[in-house]
PDB file of C-alpha atoms in Angstrom:
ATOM      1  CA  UNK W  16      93.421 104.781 114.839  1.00 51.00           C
ATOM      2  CA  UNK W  17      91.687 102.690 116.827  1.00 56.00           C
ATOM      3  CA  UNK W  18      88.006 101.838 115.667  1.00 53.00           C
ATOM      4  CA  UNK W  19      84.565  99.833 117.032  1.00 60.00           C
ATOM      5  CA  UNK W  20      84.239  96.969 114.278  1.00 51.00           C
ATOM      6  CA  UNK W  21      81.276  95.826 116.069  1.00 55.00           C
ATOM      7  CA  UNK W  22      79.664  99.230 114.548  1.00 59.00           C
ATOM      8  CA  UNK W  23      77.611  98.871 111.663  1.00 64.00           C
ATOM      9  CA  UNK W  24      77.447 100.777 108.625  1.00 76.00           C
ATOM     10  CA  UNK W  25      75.330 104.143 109.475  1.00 61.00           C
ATOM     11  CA  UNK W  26      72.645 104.965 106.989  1.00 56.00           C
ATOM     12  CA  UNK W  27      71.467 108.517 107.732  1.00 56.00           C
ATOM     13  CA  UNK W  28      71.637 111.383 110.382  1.00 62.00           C
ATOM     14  CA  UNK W  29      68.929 112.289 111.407  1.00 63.00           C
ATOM     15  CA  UNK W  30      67.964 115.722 111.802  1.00 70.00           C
ATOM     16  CA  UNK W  31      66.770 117.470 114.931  1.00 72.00           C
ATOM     17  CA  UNK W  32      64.352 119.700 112.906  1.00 82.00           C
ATOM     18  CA  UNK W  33      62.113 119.211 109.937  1.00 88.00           C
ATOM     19  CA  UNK W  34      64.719 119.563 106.661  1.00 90.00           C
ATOM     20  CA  UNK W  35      63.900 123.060 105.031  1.00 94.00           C
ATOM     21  CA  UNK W  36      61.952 122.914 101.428  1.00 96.00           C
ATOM     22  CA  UNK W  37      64.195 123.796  98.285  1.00 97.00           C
ATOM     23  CA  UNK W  38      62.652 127.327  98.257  1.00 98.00           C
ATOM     24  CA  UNK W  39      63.817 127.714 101.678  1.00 97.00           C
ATOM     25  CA  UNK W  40      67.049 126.820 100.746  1.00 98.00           C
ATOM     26  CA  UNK W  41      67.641 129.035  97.768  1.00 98.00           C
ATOM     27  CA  UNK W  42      66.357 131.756  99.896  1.00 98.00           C
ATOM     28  CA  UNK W  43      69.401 131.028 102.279  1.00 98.00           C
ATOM     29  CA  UNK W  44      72.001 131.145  99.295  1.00 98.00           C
ATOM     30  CA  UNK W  45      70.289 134.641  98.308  1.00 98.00           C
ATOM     31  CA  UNK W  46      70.888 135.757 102.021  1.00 98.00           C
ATOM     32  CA  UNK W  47      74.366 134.936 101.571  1.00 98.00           C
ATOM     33  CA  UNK W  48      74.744 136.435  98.619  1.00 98.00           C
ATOM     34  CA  UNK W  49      73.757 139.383  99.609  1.00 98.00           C
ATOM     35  CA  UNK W  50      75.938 139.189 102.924  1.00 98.00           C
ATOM     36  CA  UNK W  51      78.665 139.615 101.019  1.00 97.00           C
ATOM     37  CA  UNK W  52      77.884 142.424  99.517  1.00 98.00           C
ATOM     38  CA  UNK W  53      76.498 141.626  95.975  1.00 98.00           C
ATOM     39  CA  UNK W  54      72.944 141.939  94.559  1.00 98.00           C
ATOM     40  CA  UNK W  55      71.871 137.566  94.032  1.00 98.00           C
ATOM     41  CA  UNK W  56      68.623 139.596  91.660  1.00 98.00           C
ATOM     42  CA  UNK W  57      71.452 140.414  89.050  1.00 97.00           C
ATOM     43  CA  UNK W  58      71.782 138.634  85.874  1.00 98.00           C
ATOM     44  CA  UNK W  59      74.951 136.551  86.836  1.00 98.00           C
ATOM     45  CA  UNK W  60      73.146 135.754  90.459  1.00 98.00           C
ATOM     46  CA  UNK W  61      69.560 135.349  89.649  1.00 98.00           C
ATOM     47  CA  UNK W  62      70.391 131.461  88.527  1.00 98.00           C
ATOM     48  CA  UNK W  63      72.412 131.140  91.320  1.00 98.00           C
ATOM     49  CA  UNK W  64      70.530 130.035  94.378  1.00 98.00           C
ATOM     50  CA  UNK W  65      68.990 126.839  92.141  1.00 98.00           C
ATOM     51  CA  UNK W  66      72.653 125.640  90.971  1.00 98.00           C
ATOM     52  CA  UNK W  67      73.660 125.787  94.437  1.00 98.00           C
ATOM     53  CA  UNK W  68      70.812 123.605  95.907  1.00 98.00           C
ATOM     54  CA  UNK W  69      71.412 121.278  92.883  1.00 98.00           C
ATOM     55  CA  UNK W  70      74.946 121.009  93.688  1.00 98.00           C
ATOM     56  CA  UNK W  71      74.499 120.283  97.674  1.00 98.00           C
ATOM     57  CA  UNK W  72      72.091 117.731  96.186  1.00 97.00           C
ATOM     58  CA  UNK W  73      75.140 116.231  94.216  1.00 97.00           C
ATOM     59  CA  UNK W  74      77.777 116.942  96.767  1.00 98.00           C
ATOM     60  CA  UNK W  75      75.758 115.685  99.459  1.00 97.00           C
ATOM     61  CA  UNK W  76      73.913 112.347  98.040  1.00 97.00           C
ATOM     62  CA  UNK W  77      75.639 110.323 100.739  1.00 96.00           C
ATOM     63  CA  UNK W  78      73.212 111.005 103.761  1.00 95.00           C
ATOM     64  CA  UNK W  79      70.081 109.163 101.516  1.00 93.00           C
ATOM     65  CA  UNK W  80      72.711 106.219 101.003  1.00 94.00           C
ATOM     66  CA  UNK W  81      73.157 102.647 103.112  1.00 94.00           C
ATOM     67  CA  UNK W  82      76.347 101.782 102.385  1.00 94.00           C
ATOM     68  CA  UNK W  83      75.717  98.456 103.882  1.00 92.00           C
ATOM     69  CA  UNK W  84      73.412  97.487 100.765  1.00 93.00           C
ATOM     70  CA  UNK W  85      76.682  97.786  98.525  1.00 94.00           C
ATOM     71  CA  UNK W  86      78.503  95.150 100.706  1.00 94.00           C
ATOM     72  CA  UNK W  87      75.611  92.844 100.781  1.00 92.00           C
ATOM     73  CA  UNK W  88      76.687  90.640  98.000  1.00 91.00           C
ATOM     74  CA  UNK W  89      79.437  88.791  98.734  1.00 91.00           C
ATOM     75  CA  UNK W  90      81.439  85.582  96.892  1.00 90.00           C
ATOM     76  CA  UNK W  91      82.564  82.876  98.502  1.00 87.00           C
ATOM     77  CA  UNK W  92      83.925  80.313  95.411  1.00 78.00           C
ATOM     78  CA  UNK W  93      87.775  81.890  95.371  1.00 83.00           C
ATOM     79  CA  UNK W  94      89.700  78.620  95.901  1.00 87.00           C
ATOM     80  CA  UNK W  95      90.644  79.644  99.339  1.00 85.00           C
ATOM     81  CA  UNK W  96      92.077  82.290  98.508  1.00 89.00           C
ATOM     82  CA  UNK W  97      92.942  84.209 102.124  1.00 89.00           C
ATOM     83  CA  UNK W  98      95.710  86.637 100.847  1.00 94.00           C
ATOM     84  CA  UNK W  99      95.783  90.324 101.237  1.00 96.00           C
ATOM     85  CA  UNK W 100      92.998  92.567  98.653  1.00 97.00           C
ATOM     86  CA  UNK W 101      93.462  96.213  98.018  1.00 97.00           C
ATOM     87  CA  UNK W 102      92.178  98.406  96.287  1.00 97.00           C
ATOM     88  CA  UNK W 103      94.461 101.507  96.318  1.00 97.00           C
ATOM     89  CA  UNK W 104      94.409 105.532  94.815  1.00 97.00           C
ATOM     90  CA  UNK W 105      90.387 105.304  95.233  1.00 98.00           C
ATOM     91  CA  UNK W 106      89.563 109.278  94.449  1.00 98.00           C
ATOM     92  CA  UNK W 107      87.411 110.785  96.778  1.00 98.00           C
ATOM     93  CA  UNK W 108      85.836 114.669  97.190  1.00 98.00           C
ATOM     94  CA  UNK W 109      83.921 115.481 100.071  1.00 98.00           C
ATOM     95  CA  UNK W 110      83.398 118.776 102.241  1.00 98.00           C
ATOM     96  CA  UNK W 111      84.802 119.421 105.776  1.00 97.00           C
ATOM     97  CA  UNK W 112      81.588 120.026 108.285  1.00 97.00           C
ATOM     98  CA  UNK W 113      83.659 123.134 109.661  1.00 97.00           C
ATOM     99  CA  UNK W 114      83.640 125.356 107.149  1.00 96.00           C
ATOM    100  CA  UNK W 115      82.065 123.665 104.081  1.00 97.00           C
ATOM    101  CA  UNK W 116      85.552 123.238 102.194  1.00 97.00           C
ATOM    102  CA  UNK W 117      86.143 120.510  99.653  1.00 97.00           C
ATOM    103  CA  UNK W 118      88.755 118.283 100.974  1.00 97.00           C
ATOM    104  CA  UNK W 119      90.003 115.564  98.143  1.00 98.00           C
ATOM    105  CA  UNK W 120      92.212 112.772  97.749  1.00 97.00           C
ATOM    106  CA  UNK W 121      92.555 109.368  97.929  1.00 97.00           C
ATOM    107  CA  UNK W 122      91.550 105.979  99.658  1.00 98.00           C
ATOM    108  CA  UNK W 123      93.720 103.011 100.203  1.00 98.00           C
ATOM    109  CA  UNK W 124      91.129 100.408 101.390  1.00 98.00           C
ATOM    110  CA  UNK W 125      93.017  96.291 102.247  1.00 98.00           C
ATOM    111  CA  UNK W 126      91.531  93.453 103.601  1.00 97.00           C
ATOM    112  CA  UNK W 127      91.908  90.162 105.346  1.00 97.00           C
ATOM    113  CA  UNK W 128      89.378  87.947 103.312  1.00 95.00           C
ATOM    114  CA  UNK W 129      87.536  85.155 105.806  1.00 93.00           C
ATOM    115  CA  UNK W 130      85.626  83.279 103.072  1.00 87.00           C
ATOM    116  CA  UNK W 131      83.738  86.157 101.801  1.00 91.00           C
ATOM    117  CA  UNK W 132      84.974  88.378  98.878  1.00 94.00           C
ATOM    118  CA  UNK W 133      83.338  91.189  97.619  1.00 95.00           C
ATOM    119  CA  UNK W 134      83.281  93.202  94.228  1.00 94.00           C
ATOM    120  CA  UNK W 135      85.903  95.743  94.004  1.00 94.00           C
ATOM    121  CA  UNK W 136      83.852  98.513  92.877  1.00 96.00           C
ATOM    122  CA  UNK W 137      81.527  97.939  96.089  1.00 97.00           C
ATOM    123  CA  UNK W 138      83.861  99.519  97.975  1.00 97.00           C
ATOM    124  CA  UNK W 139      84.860 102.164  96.104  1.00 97.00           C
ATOM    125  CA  UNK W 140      80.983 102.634  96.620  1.00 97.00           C
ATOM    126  CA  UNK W 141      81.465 102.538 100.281  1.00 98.00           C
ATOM    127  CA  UNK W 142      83.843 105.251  99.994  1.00 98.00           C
ATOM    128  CA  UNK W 143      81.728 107.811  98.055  1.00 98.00           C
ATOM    129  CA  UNK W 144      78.828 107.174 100.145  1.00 97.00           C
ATOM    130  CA  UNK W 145      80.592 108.396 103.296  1.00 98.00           C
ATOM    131  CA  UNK W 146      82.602 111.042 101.310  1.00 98.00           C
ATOM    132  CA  UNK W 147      79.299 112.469  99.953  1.00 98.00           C
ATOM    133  CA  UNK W 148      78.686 113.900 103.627  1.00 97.00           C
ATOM    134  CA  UNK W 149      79.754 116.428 106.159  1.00 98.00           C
ATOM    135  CA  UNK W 150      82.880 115.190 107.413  1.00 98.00           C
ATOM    136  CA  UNK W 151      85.982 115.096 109.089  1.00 98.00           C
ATOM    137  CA  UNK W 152      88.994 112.731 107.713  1.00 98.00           C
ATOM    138  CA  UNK W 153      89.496 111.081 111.052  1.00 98.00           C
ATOM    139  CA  UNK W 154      85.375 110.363 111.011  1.00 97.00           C
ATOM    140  CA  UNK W 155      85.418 108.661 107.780  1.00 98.00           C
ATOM    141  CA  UNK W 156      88.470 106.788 108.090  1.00 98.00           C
ATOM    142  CA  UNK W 157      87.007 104.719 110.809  1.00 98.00           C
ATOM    143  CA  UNK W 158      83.733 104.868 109.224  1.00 97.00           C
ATOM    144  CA  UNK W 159      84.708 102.851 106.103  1.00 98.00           C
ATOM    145  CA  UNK W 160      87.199 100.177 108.298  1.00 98.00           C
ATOM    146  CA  UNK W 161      84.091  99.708 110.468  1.00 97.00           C
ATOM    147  CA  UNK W 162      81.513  99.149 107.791  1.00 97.00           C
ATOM    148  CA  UNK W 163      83.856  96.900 105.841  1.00 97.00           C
ATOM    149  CA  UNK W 164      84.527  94.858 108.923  1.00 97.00           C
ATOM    150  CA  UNK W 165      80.875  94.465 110.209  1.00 95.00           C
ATOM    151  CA  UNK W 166      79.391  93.466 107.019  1.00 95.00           C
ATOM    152  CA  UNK W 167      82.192  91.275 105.673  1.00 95.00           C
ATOM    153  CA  UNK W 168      83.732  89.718 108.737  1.00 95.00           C
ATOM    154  CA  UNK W 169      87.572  89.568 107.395  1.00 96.00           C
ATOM    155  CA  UNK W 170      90.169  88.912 109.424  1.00 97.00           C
ATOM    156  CA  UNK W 171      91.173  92.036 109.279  1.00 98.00           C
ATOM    157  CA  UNK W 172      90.896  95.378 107.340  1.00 98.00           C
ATOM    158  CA  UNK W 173      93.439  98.489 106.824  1.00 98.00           C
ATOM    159  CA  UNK W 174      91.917 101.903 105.763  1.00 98.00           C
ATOM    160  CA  UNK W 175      94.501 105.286 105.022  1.00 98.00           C
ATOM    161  CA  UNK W 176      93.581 108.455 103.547  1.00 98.00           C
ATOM    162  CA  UNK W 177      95.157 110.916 101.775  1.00 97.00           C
ATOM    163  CA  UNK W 178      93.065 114.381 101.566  1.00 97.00           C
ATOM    164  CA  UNK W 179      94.388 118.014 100.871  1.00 96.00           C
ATOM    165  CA  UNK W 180      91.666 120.151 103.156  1.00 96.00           C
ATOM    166  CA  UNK W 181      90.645 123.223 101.177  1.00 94.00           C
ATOM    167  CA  UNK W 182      89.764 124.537 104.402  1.00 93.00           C
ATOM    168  CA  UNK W 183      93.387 125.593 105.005  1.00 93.00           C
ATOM    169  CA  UNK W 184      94.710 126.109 101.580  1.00 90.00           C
ATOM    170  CA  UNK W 185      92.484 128.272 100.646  1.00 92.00           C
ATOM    171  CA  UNK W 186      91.739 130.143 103.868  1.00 91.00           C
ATOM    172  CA  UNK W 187      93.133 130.650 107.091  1.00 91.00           C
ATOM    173  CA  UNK W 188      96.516 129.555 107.081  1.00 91.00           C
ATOM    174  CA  UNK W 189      96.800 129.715 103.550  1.00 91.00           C
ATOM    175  CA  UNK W 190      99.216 126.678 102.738  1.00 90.00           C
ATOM    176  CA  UNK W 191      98.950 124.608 100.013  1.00 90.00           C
ATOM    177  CA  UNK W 192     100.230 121.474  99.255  1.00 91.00           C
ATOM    178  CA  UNK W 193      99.679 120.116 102.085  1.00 92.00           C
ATOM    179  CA  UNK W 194      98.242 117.120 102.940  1.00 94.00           C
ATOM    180  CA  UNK W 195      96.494 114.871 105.766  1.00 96.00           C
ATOM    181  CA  UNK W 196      97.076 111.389 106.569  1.00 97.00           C
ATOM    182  CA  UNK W 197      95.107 109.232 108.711  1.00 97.00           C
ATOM    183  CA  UNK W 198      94.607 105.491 109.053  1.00 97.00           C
ATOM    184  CA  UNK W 199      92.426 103.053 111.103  1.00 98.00           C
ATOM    185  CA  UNK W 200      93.553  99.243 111.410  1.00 97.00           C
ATOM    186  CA  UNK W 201      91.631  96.377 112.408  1.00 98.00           C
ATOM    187  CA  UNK W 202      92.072  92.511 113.698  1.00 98.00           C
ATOM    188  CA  UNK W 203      95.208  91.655 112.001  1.00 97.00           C
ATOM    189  CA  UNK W 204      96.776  94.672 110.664  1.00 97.00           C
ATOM    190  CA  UNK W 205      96.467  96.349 114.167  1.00 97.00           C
ATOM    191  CA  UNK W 206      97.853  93.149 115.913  1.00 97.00           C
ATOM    192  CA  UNK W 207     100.140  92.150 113.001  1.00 97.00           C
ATOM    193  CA  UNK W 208     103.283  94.130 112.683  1.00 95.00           C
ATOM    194  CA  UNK W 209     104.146  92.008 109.314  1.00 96.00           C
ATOM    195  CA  UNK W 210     100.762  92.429 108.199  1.00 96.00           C
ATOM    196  CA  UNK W 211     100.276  95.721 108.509  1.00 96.00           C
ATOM    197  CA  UNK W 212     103.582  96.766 107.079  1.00 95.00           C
ATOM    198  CA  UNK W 213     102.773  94.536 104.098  1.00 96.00           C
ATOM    199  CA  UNK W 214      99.721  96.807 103.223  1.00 97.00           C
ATOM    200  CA  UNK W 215     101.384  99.831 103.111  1.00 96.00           C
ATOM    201  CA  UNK W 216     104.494  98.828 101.191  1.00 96.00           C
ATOM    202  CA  UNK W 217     101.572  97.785  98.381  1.00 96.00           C
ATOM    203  CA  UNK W 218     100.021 101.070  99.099  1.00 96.00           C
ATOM    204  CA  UNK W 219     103.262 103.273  98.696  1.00 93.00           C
ATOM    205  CA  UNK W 220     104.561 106.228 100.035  1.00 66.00           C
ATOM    206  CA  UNK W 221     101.131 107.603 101.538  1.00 65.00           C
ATOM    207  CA  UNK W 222     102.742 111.168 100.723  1.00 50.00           C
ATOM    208  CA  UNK W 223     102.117 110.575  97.013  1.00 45.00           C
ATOM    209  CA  UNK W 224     100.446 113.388  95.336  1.00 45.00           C
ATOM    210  CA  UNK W 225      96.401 113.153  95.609  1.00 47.00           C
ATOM    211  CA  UNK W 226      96.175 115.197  92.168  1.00 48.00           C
ATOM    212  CA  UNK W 227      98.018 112.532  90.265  1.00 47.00           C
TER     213      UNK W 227
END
């Protein structure tokens, strides 16, 4: 997939309308509740509304998240080190913004180092930021290449997910087991045949199971 590295790292959305209150919002789980048929003042449901708001909270942190303050740090003392560095099998869980579905699996994240270096676990950070939001795989594949590219300026960097969409195991369709993958290359592992096929030999087979 072809992506803008000139793009930085997006922040927020922001809304067209005010964001509803939490009462508001556990008022629109109890309307759902009781759209499909059950009664959200019973004993089982009467909690319910409050978890749910909790959990969007959780599920959701990623929109009040700058993922560009996690790259901000960067080393430059690594002997000259200009070598491939990936960070493979990065576990993700976010929601498809169709239907609200978990999708999860995993993030194979390699980079071109131009002087700068950053801490490993930063990116992993970059990932759940962007994960923790409404998306679509395709979306947040380029999302992460572009925000690694614009605030480390590598030579190059090489994004693929894995992610099994809930959306159409578990509805629709109904097949499970299956599973997406999507990639977005930039600088040298777009224009770099060797380069790019030296990334995903360290990755593996991209088919490997996201559950492992």
């Amino acid at each position: 997939m072809k992506a803008n590295p000139d793009q930085k790292c997006s922040m927020t959305v922001v809304p067209k309308t005010a964001k509803p209150s939490r009462a508001e919002a556990e008022d629109a789980v109890r309307t759902l509740l009781r759209w499909t048929g059950d009664d959200p003042a019973r004993e089982g449901l009467v909690e319910t509304p409050a978890r749910v708001v909790r959990a969007f909270e959780d599920w959701f942190a990623g929109y009040s998240e700058d993922p560009d303050e996690f790259l901000a740090r960067t080393f430059e003392e690594v002997d000259g080190y200009d070598e491939i560095i990936v960070l493979r099998d990065i576990r993700f869980e976010s929601h498809c913004e169709h239907h609200l579905a978990p999708i999860i699996g995993k993030v194979h994240i390699g980079y071109l180092p131009d002087r700068k270096v950053v801490g490993i676990s930063k990116l992993a950070r970059v990932v759940e930021v962007y994960a923790r939001r409404l998306q679509v795989q395709e979306k947040m594949n380029a999302q992460i290449a572009n925000c690694i590219q614009h605030a480390l300026e590598p030579r190059g960097v090489a994004v693929v997910i894995e992610g099994a969409h809930q959306c159409m195991t578990t509805r629709g369709v109904h097949k499970p087991g299956v599973k997406m993958v999507t990639s977005t290359m930039l600088g040298e592992f777009r224009k770099n045949p060797l380069t790019r096929r030296e990334f995903l030999a360290i990755i593996g087979n991209p088919a490997s199971s996201v559950d492992d």
